[in-house]
PDB file of C-alpha atoms in Angstrom:
ATOM      1  CA  TYR P 422     116.872 113.612  85.712  1.00  0.00           C
ATOM      2  CA  GLU P 423     120.360 112.318  84.965  1.00  0.00           C
ATOM      3  CA  LYS P 424     122.475 111.291  81.995  1.00  0.00           C
ATOM      4  CA  SER P 425     124.311 108.116  81.046  1.00  0.00           C
ATOM      5  CA  GLY P 426     126.500 108.782  78.050  1.00  0.00           C
ATOM      6  CA  LYS P 427     124.247 110.109  75.311  1.00  0.00           C
ATOM      7  CA  VAL P 428     121.083 108.933  77.093  1.00  0.00           C
ATOM      8  CA  ALA P 429     118.935 111.164  79.294  1.00  0.00           C
ATOM      9  CA  ILE P 430     117.257 109.177  82.096  1.00  0.00           C
ATOM     10  CA  VAL P 431     113.984 110.667  83.327  1.00  0.00           C
ATOM     11  CA  THR P 432     112.433 109.052  86.409  1.00  0.00           C
ATOM     12  CA  LEU P 433     108.944 109.740  87.718  1.00  0.00           C
ATOM     13  CA  ASN P 434     109.911 109.929  91.370  1.00  0.00           C
ATOM     14  CA  ARG P 435     106.930 109.775  93.718  1.00  0.00           C
ATOM     15  CA  PRO P 436     106.982 106.071  94.600  1.00  0.00           C
ATOM     16  CA  GLU P 437     105.046 106.649  97.824  1.00  0.00           C
ATOM     17  CA  HIS P 438     102.184 107.867  95.599  1.00  0.00           C
ATOM     18  CA  ASN P 439     102.646 105.249  92.863  1.00  0.00           C
ATOM     19  CA  ASN P 440     104.473 107.902  90.812  1.00  0.00           C
ATOM     20  CA  ALA P 441     101.217 109.764  90.201  1.00  0.00           C
ATOM     21  CA  PHE P 442     101.994 113.188  88.808  1.00  0.00           C
ATOM     22  CA  ASN P 443     100.981 116.329  90.670  1.00  0.00           C
ATOM     23  CA  TYR P 444     101.171 119.939  89.531  1.00  0.00           C
ATOM     24  CA  THR P 445     104.823 120.191  90.526  1.00  0.00           C
ATOM     25  CA  MET P 446     105.818 117.118  88.544  1.00  0.00           C
ATOM     26  CA  MET P 447     103.958 118.405  85.484  1.00  0.00           C
ATOM     27  CA  GLN P 448     105.915 121.654  85.655  1.00  0.00           C
ATOM     28  CA  GLU P 449     109.182 119.740  86.108  1.00  0.00           C
ATOM     29  CA  LEU P 450     108.449 117.496  83.115  1.00  0.00           C
ATOM     30  CA  ASP P 451     107.733 120.575  81.022  1.00  0.00           C
ATOM     31  CA  GLN P 452     111.129 121.956  82.005  1.00  0.00           C
ATOM     32  CA  VAL P 453     113.059 118.716  81.579  1.00  0.00           C
ATOM     33  CA  TRP P 454     111.823 118.178  78.015  1.00  0.00           C
ATOM     34  CA  ASP P 455     112.986 121.706  77.186  1.00  0.00           C
ATOM     35  CA  GLU P 456     116.386 120.885  78.667  1.00  0.00           C
ATOM     36  CA  ILE P 457     116.596 117.648  76.690  1.00  0.00           C
ATOM     37  CA  LYS P 458     115.668 119.464  73.471  1.00  0.00           C
ATOM     38  CA  GLN P 459     118.407 122.031  74.007  1.00  0.00           C
ATOM     39  CA  ASP P 460     121.134 119.651  75.227  1.00  0.00           C
ATOM     40  CA  THR P 461     123.026 118.547  72.121  1.00  0.00           C
ATOM     41  CA  SER P 462     124.870 115.871  74.129  1.00  0.00           C
ATOM     42  CA  VAL P 463     121.571 113.989  74.577  1.00  0.00           C
ATOM     43  CA  VAL P 464     120.578 111.742  71.677  1.00  0.00           C
ATOM     44  CA  SER P 465     117.924 109.469  73.235  1.00  0.00           C
ATOM     45  CA  VAL P 466     115.837 109.216  76.406  1.00  0.00           C
ATOM     46  CA  LEU P 467     114.930 106.497  78.907  1.00  0.00           C
ATOM     47  CA  LEU P 468     111.736 107.213  80.851  1.00  0.00           C
ATOM     48  CA  THR P 469     110.732 105.091  83.856  1.00  0.00           C
ATOM     49  CA  GLY P 470     109.188 105.164  87.322  1.00  0.00           C
ATOM     50  CA  ALA P 471     110.851 104.945  90.722  1.00  0.00           C
ATOM     51  CA  GLY P 472     110.383 101.932  92.983  1.00  0.00           C
ATOM     52  CA  ASN P 473     109.128  98.469  92.172  1.00  0.00           C
ATOM     53  CA  LYS P 474     105.351  98.842  92.420  1.00  0.00           C
ATOM     54  CA  ALA P 475     104.104 101.375  89.907  1.00  0.00           C
ATOM     55  CA  PHE P 476     105.219 103.095  86.736  1.00  0.00           C
ATOM     56  CA  CYS P 477     102.588 105.846  86.925  1.00  0.00           C
ATOM     57  CA  THR P 478      98.973 105.870  88.078  1.00  0.00           C
ATOM     58  CA  GLY P 479      98.067 109.177  86.451  1.00  0.00           C
ATOM     59  CA  MET P 480      97.228 112.447  88.118  1.00  0.00           C
ATOM     60  CA  ASP P 481      97.295 112.653  91.912  1.00  0.00           C
ATOM     61  CA  LEU P 482      94.023 114.482  92.496  1.00  0.00           C
ATOM     62  CA  SER P 483      94.680 114.549  96.241  1.00  0.00           C
ATOM     63  CA  ASP P 484      97.695 116.770  95.614  1.00  0.00           C
ATOM     64  CA  VAL P 485      96.174 119.182  93.089  1.00  0.00           C
ATOM     65  CA  SER P 486      94.201 122.106  94.474  1.00  0.00           C
ATOM     66  CA  PRO P 487      90.867 123.236  92.939  1.00  0.00           C
ATOM     67  CA  GLU P 488      92.601 126.351  91.619  1.00  0.00           C
ATOM     68  CA  LYS P 489      95.170 124.239  89.799  1.00  0.00           C
ATOM     69  CA  ILE P 490      92.470 121.905  88.495  1.00  0.00           C
ATOM     70  CA  ASP P 491      90.989 124.987  86.815  1.00  0.00           C
ATOM     71  CA  LYS P 492      94.341 125.660  85.128  1.00  0.00           C
ATOM     72  CA  LEU P 493      94.467 122.068  83.918  1.00  0.00           C
ATOM     73  CA  TYR P 494      90.940 121.566  82.607  1.00  0.00           C
ATOM     74  CA  CYS P 495      89.242 124.949  82.304  1.00  0.00           C
ATOM     75  CA  THR P 496      91.562 126.399  79.731  1.00  0.00           C
ATOM     76  CA  GLY P 497      92.781 125.772  76.195  1.00  0.00           C
ATOM     77  CA  MET P 498      95.015 122.813  75.431  1.00  0.00           C
ATOM     78  CA  ASP P 499      98.006 125.031  74.702  1.00  0.00           C
ATOM     79  CA  ALA P 500      97.751 126.641  78.140  1.00  0.00           C
ATOM     80  CA  SER P 501      97.245 123.471  80.182  1.00  0.00           C
ATOM     81  CA  PRO P 502     100.312 121.919  81.875  1.00  0.00           C
ATOM     82  CA  LEU P 503      98.706 118.524  81.211  1.00  0.00           C
ATOM     83  CA  PHE P 504      99.716 118.877  77.571  1.00  0.00           C
ATOM     84  CA  ARG P 505     103.396 119.493  78.318  1.00  0.00           C
ATOM     85  CA  ILE P 506     104.402 116.273  80.111  1.00  0.00           C
ATOM     86  CA  THR P 507     105.518 114.029  77.236  1.00  0.00           C
ATOM     87  CA  ALA P 508     108.114 114.348  74.510  1.00  0.00           C
ATOM     88  CA  ILE P 509     105.479 114.267  71.752  1.00  0.00           C
ATOM     89  CA  GLN P 510     103.430 116.974  73.438  1.00  0.00           C
ATOM     90  CA  LYS P 511     106.579 119.105  73.600  1.00  0.00           C
ATOM     91  CA  GLN P 512     107.590 118.173  70.043  1.00  0.00           C
ATOM     92  CA  CYS P 513     110.860 116.758  71.301  1.00  0.00           C
ATOM     93  CA  TRP P 514     111.966 114.499  68.457  1.00  0.00           C
ATOM     94  CA  LYS P 515     114.709 112.660  70.321  1.00  0.00           C
ATOM     95  CA  PRO P 516     113.760 108.953  70.602  1.00  0.00           C
ATOM     96  CA  VAL P 517     112.158 107.882  73.890  1.00  0.00           C
ATOM     97  CA  VAL P 518     112.317 104.381  75.371  1.00  0.00           C
ATOM     98  CA  THR P 519     109.807 103.844  78.187  1.00  0.00           C
ATOM     99  CA  ALA P 520     110.455 101.181  80.823  1.00  0.00           C
ATOM    100  CA  VAL P 521     107.192 100.247  82.567  1.00  0.00           C
ATOM    101  CA  ASN P 522     108.202  98.951  85.989  1.00  0.00           C
ATOM    102  CA  GLY P 523     104.768  98.182  87.481  1.00  0.00           C
ATOM    103  CA  ILE P 524     101.209  99.493  87.460  1.00  0.00           C
ATOM    104  CA  ALA P 525     100.381 101.814  84.571  1.00  0.00           C
ATOM    105  CA  CYS P 526      96.898 103.269  84.594  1.00  0.00           C
ATOM    106  CA  GLY P 527      94.850 106.362  83.833  1.00  0.00           C
ATOM    107  CA  GLY P 528      97.036 109.331  83.009  1.00  0.00           C
ATOM    108  CA  GLY P 529     100.086 107.066  83.081  1.00  0.00           C
ATOM    109  CA  PHE P 530      99.047 106.017  79.582  1.00  0.00           C
ATOM    110  CA  HIS P 531     100.088 109.454  78.306  1.00  0.00           C
ATOM    111  CA  PHE P 532     103.721 108.374  78.563  1.00  0.00           C
ATOM    112  CA  ILE P 533     103.131 105.003  76.906  1.00  0.00           C
ATOM    113  CA  ALA P 534     100.980 106.409  74.105  1.00  0.00           C
ATOM    114  CA  ASP P 535     103.659 108.986  73.288  1.00  0.00           C
ATOM    115  CA  SER P 536     106.659 106.662  73.607  1.00  0.00           C
ATOM    116  CA  ASP P 537     108.688 105.304  70.707  1.00  0.00           C
ATOM    117  CA  LEU P 538     109.738 101.978  72.246  1.00  0.00           C
ATOM    118  CA  VAL P 539     108.095 100.403  75.306  1.00  0.00           C
ATOM    119  CA  VAL P 540     109.599  97.615  77.396  1.00  0.00           C
ATOM    120  CA  ALA P 541     107.727  96.274  80.424  1.00  0.00           C
ATOM    121  CA  SER P 542     108.597  94.173  83.444  1.00  0.00           C
ATOM    122  CA  GLU P 543     106.779  90.902  84.025  1.00  0.00           C
ATOM    123  CA  ARG P 544     104.890  92.462  86.942  1.00  0.00           C
ATOM    124  CA  ALA P 545     103.556  95.387  84.907  1.00  0.00           C
ATOM    125  CA  THR P 546      99.777  95.696  84.683  1.00  0.00           C
ATOM    126  CA  PHE P 547      97.602  98.074  82.695  1.00  0.00           C
ATOM    127  CA  PHE P 548      94.095  99.464  83.240  1.00  0.00           C
ATOM    128  CA  ASP P 549      92.092 102.671  82.959  1.00  0.00           C
ATOM    129  CA  PRO P 550      89.853 103.650  85.907  1.00  0.00           C
ATOM    130  CA  HIS P 551      88.473 106.925  84.513  1.00  0.00           C
ATOM    131  CA  VAL P 552      84.864 105.809  83.985  1.00  0.00           C
ATOM    132  CA  LYS P 553      84.864 104.094  87.390  1.00  0.00           C
ATOM    133  CA  LEU P 554      85.464 107.549  88.857  1.00  0.00           C
ATOM    134  CA  GLY P 555      82.851 109.263  86.707  1.00  0.00           C
ATOM    135  CA  LEU P 556      85.478 110.764  84.421  1.00  0.00           C
ATOM    136  CA  ILE P 557      85.710 110.635  80.639  1.00  0.00           C
ATOM    137  CA  ALA P 558      88.419 108.259  79.446  1.00  0.00           C
ATOM    138  CA  GLY P 559      89.360 110.557  76.619  1.00  0.00           C
ATOM    139  CA  LEU P 560      92.851 111.913  76.203  1.00  0.00           C
ATOM    140  CA  GLU P 561      94.826 108.755  76.859  1.00  0.00           C
ATOM    141  CA  PRO P 562      92.650 106.418  74.723  1.00  0.00           C
ATOM    142  CA  VAL P 563      92.732 108.907  71.839  1.00  0.00           C
ATOM    143  CA  GLY P 564      96.514 108.673  71.972  1.00  0.00           C
ATOM    144  CA  LEU P 565      96.512 104.890  72.325  1.00  0.00           C
ATOM    145  CA  VAL P 566      94.090 104.245  69.464  1.00  0.00           C
ATOM    146  CA  ARG P 567      96.724 105.479  67.017  1.00  0.00           C
ATOM    147  CA  ARG P 568      98.922 102.493  67.919  1.00  0.00           C
ATOM    148  CA  LEU P 569      96.508  99.785  69.132  1.00  0.00           C
ATOM    149  CA  PRO P 570      93.459  97.943  67.765  1.00  0.00           C
ATOM    150  CA  LEU P 571      90.231  99.807  68.462  1.00  0.00           C
ATOM    151  CA  GLU P 572      88.705  97.096  70.644  1.00  0.00           C
ATOM    152  CA  THR P 573      91.835  96.893  72.777  1.00  0.00           C
ATOM    153  CA  VAL P 574      91.512 100.596  73.590  1.00  0.00           C
ATOM    154  CA  LEU P 575      87.770 100.275  74.203  1.00  0.00           C
ATOM    155  CA  ARG P 576      88.319  97.334  76.549  1.00  0.00           C
ATOM    156  CA  LEU P 577      90.768  99.368  78.590  1.00  0.00           C
ATOM    157  CA  SER P 578      88.527 102.435  78.562  1.00  0.00           C
ATOM    158  CA  LEU P 579      85.098 100.914  79.164  1.00  0.00           C
ATOM    159  CA  LEU P 580      85.936  98.195  81.699  1.00  0.00           C
ATOM    160  CA  GLY P 581      87.250 100.875  84.066  1.00  0.00           C
ATOM    161  CA  GLY P 582      89.797  98.585  85.680  1.00  0.00           C
ATOM    162  CA  ALA P 583      87.334  95.757  86.359  1.00  0.00           C
ATOM    163  CA  GLU P 584      89.784  93.637  84.368  1.00  0.00           C
ATOM    164  CA  ARG P 585      93.477  94.374  84.188  1.00  0.00           C
ATOM    165  CA  MET P 586      95.806  93.698  81.292  1.00  0.00           C
ATOM    166  CA  SER P 587      98.914  91.692  82.116  1.00  0.00           C
ATOM    167  CA  SER P 588     102.332  92.375  80.636  1.00  0.00           C
ATOM    168  CA  GLN P 589     101.981  89.377  78.324  1.00  0.00           C
ATOM    169  CA  GLN P 590      98.570  90.562  77.131  1.00  0.00           C
ATOM    170  CA  ALA P 591     100.073  94.013  76.559  1.00  0.00           C
ATOM    171  CA  LEU P 592     102.822  92.411  74.482  1.00  0.00           C
ATOM    172  CA  ALA P 593     100.327  90.414  72.430  1.00  0.00           C
ATOM    173  CA  CYS P 594      98.258  93.472  71.468  1.00  0.00           C
ATOM    174  CA  GLY P 595     101.242  95.753  70.853  1.00  0.00           C
ATOM    175  CA  LEU P 596     100.866  98.069  73.830  1.00  0.00           C
ATOM    176  CA  VAL P 597     104.454  97.152  74.718  1.00  0.00           C
ATOM    177  CA  GLY P 598     107.159  95.812  72.446  1.00  0.00           C
ATOM    178  CA  GLU P 599     109.025  93.625  74.908  1.00  0.00           C
ATOM    179  CA  VAL P 600     108.612  92.000  78.334  1.00  0.00           C
ATOM    180  CA  VAL P 601     111.592  91.208  80.533  1.00  0.00           C
ATOM    181  CA  ALA P 602     112.205  89.955  84.059  1.00  0.00           C
ATOM    182  CA  ASP P 603     111.594  92.550  86.754  1.00  0.00           C
ATOM    183  CA  ASP P 604     115.256  92.815  87.713  1.00  0.00           C
ATOM    184  CA  ALA P 605     116.350  93.214  84.070  1.00  0.00           C
ATOM    185  CA  LEU P 606     114.029  96.075  83.127  1.00  0.00           C
ATOM    186  CA  GLN P 607     116.250  99.097  83.718  1.00  0.00           C
ATOM    187  CA  GLU P 608     119.265  97.411  82.153  1.00  0.00           C
ATOM    188  CA  ARG P 609     117.285  96.489  79.044  1.00  0.00           C
ATOM    189  CA  GLY P 610     115.707  99.929  78.753  1.00  0.00           C
ATOM    190  CA  LEU P 611     119.089 101.615  78.972  1.00  0.00           C
ATOM    191  CA  GLU P 612     120.533  99.113  76.506  1.00  0.00           C
ATOM    192  CA  LEU P 613     117.895  99.986  73.924  1.00  0.00           C
ATOM    193  CA  ALA P 614     118.314 103.735  74.439  1.00  0.00           C
ATOM    194  CA  THR P 615     122.104 103.389  74.207  1.00  0.00           C
ATOM    195  CA  LYS P 616     121.920 101.395  70.969  1.00  0.00           C
ATOM    196  CA  ILE P 617     119.678 104.071  69.490  1.00  0.00           C
ATOM    197  CA  SER P 618     122.059 106.831  70.590  1.00  0.00           C
ATOM    198  CA  ALA P 619     124.896 105.366  68.496  1.00  0.00           C
ATOM    199  CA  HIS P 620     123.262 106.597  65.285  1.00  0.00           C
ATOM    200  CA  SER P 621     123.070 110.026  63.673  1.00  0.00           C
ATOM    201  CA  PRO P 622     121.209 112.293  66.119  1.00  0.00           C
ATOM    202  CA  THR P 623     119.696 114.328  63.310  1.00  0.00           C
ATOM    203  CA  ALA P 624     118.645 111.301  61.269  1.00  0.00           C
ATOM    204  CA  LEU P 625     117.052 109.794  64.374  1.00  0.00           C
ATOM    205  CA  ALA P 626     115.128 112.934  65.271  1.00  0.00           C
ATOM    206  CA  ARG P 627     113.904 113.573  61.747  1.00  0.00           C
ATOM    207  CA  THR P 628     112.914 109.920  61.319  1.00  0.00           C
ATOM    208  CA  LYS P 629     110.846 110.105  64.502  1.00  0.00           C
ATOM    209  CA  GLN P 630     109.349 113.419  63.427  1.00  0.00           C
ATOM    210  CA  ALA P 631     108.320 112.075  60.018  1.00  0.00           C
ATOM    211  CA  ILE P 632     106.666 108.978  61.477  1.00  0.00           C
ATOM    212  CA  TRP P 633     104.771 110.677  64.304  1.00  0.00           C
ATOM    213  CA  GLN P 634     103.616 113.638  62.244  1.00  0.00           C
ATOM    214  CA  SER P 635     102.327 111.281  59.550  1.00  0.00           C
ATOM    215  CA  LEU P 636      99.705 110.083  62.028  1.00  0.00           C
ATOM    216  CA  ASN P 637      98.064 113.512  61.973  1.00  0.00           C
ATOM    217  CA  VAL P 638      97.346 113.583  58.226  1.00  0.00           C
ATOM    218  CA  GLY P 639      96.374 111.311  55.335  1.00  0.00           C
ATOM    219  CA  LEU P 640      98.867 109.144  53.447  1.00  0.00           C
ATOM    220  CA  GLU P 641      99.367 111.464  50.477  1.00  0.00           C
ATOM    221  CA  GLN P 642     100.039 114.470  52.698  1.00  0.00           C
ATOM    222  CA  ALA P 643     102.279 112.397  54.982  1.00  0.00           C
ATOM    223  CA  LEU P 644     104.420 111.236  52.061  1.00  0.00           C
ATOM    224  CA  SER P 645     104.644 114.789  50.728  1.00  0.00           C
ATOM    225  CA  ASP P 646     105.660 116.153  54.139  1.00  0.00           C
ATOM    226  CA  THR P 647     108.230 113.387  54.609  1.00  0.00           C
ATOM    227  CA  TRP P 648     109.701 113.993  51.168  1.00  0.00           C
ATOM    228  CA  ALA P 649     110.124 117.679  52.009  1.00  0.00           C
ATOM    229  CA  LEU P 650     111.849 116.729  55.262  1.00  0.00           C
ATOM    230  CA  MET P 651     114.178 114.380  53.383  1.00  0.00           C
ATOM    231  CA  LEU P 652     115.041 117.106  50.874  1.00  0.00           C
ATOM    232  CA  SER P 653     115.892 119.474  53.727  1.00  0.00           C
ATOM    233  CA  HIS P 654     118.204 116.777  55.099  1.00  0.00           C
ATOM    234  CA  ASN P 655     120.181 116.412  51.867  1.00  0.00           C
ATOM    235  CA  ASP P 656     122.768 119.010  52.790  1.00  0.00           C
ATOM    236  CA  HIS P 657     123.327 117.709  56.321  1.00  0.00           C
ATOM    237  CA  PRO P 658     126.967 116.668  56.933  1.00  0.00           C
ATOM    238  CA  ASP P 659     125.919 113.355  58.522  1.00  0.00           C
ATOM    239  CA  LEU P 660     124.997 111.997  55.086  1.00  0.00           C
ATOM    240  CA  GLU P 661     128.594 112.270  53.860  1.00  0.00           C
ATOM    241  CA  GLU P 662     129.997 111.241  57.241  1.00  0.00           C
ATOM    242  CA  GLY P 663     127.872 108.101  57.282  1.00  0.00           C
ATOM    243  CA  ARG P 664     128.973 107.162  53.777  1.00  0.00           C
ATOM    244  CA  MET P 665     132.674 107.774  54.454  1.00  0.00           C
ATOM    245  CA  ALA P 666     132.613 105.953  57.787  1.00  0.00           C
ATOM    246  CA  HIS P 667     131.055 102.944  56.074  1.00  0.00           C
ATOM    247  CA  LEU P 668     133.634 102.956  53.261  1.00  0.00           C
ATOM    248  CA  GLN P 669     136.540 103.463  55.670  1.00  0.00           C
ATOM    249  CA  ARG P 670     135.208 100.864  58.124  1.00  0.00           C
ATOM    250  CA  ARG P 671     135.347 103.237  61.080  1.00  0.00           C
ATOM    251  CA  ALA P 672     132.944 104.611  63.649  1.00  0.00           C
ATOM    252  CA  PRO P 673     131.151 107.724  62.360  1.00  0.00           C
ATOM    253  CA  GLN P 674     131.630 111.090  64.028  1.00  0.00           C
ATOM    254  CA  TRP P 675     128.131 112.483  63.980  1.00  0.00           C
ATOM    255  CA  HIS P 676     127.227 116.168  64.204  1.00  0.00           C
ATOM    256  CA  PRO P 677     125.029 117.301  67.104  1.00  0.00           C
ATOM    257  CA  TYR P 678     121.325 117.643  66.451  1.00  0.00           C
ATOM    258  CA  ASN P 679     120.056 121.189  66.760  1.00  0.00           C
ATOM    259  CA  GLU P 680     116.362 121.354  67.588  1.00  0.00           C
ATOM    260  CA  GLN P 681     114.607 123.701  65.177  1.00  0.00           C
TER     261      GLN P 681
END
């Protein structure tokens, strides 16, 4: 975890294991999202994987003991570390750009499903091997189906990796928003996160919150909830600062975003 200006850079750093997450990494991700939420100097996030082979291949079952498996799967969602590894799971409303640098499969889809913007390298590939291993392809597809066509999610889930989705196929179906050359991925990901970070931190966070939370309810309730959020934003100093900066043709001086 490091910072570049107003951007927090989070790297899944187990390249020798295709950046599969173990129990330790899950605990570290839980902690790093808390740090990002509390750090008012951070406005946006870039998430990626180390190395040039894989973004994330899901959970490393070879490095998770049976006792820890019990803590992951034999407990309520709120108590399982598996539900504290992404920004959305942690209700961190700072925008997240995910740079997919290679293979993304299985539990690696958690990060893509919960990302705001996704950019992939040309070598990136996508598949879900859960059913091949006798496991239910459940959590990740349920997240993905909120942003992808149903058949696209079913193809990933039911084929079990027998066919893999290329970066261009991922772009065509909307799994990723952009594909770039392998050697340009990190630069482009940081560029997007930096452009986002130039705007009002509070407006960004509340915009993200309104959009993501709308997916959990019907349209009428979503509009009502968003309207209430907008009303609560009316007295925020960034509204006047944005207006004055525009009129005076100067760069705005935004107030820090305080996570509620």
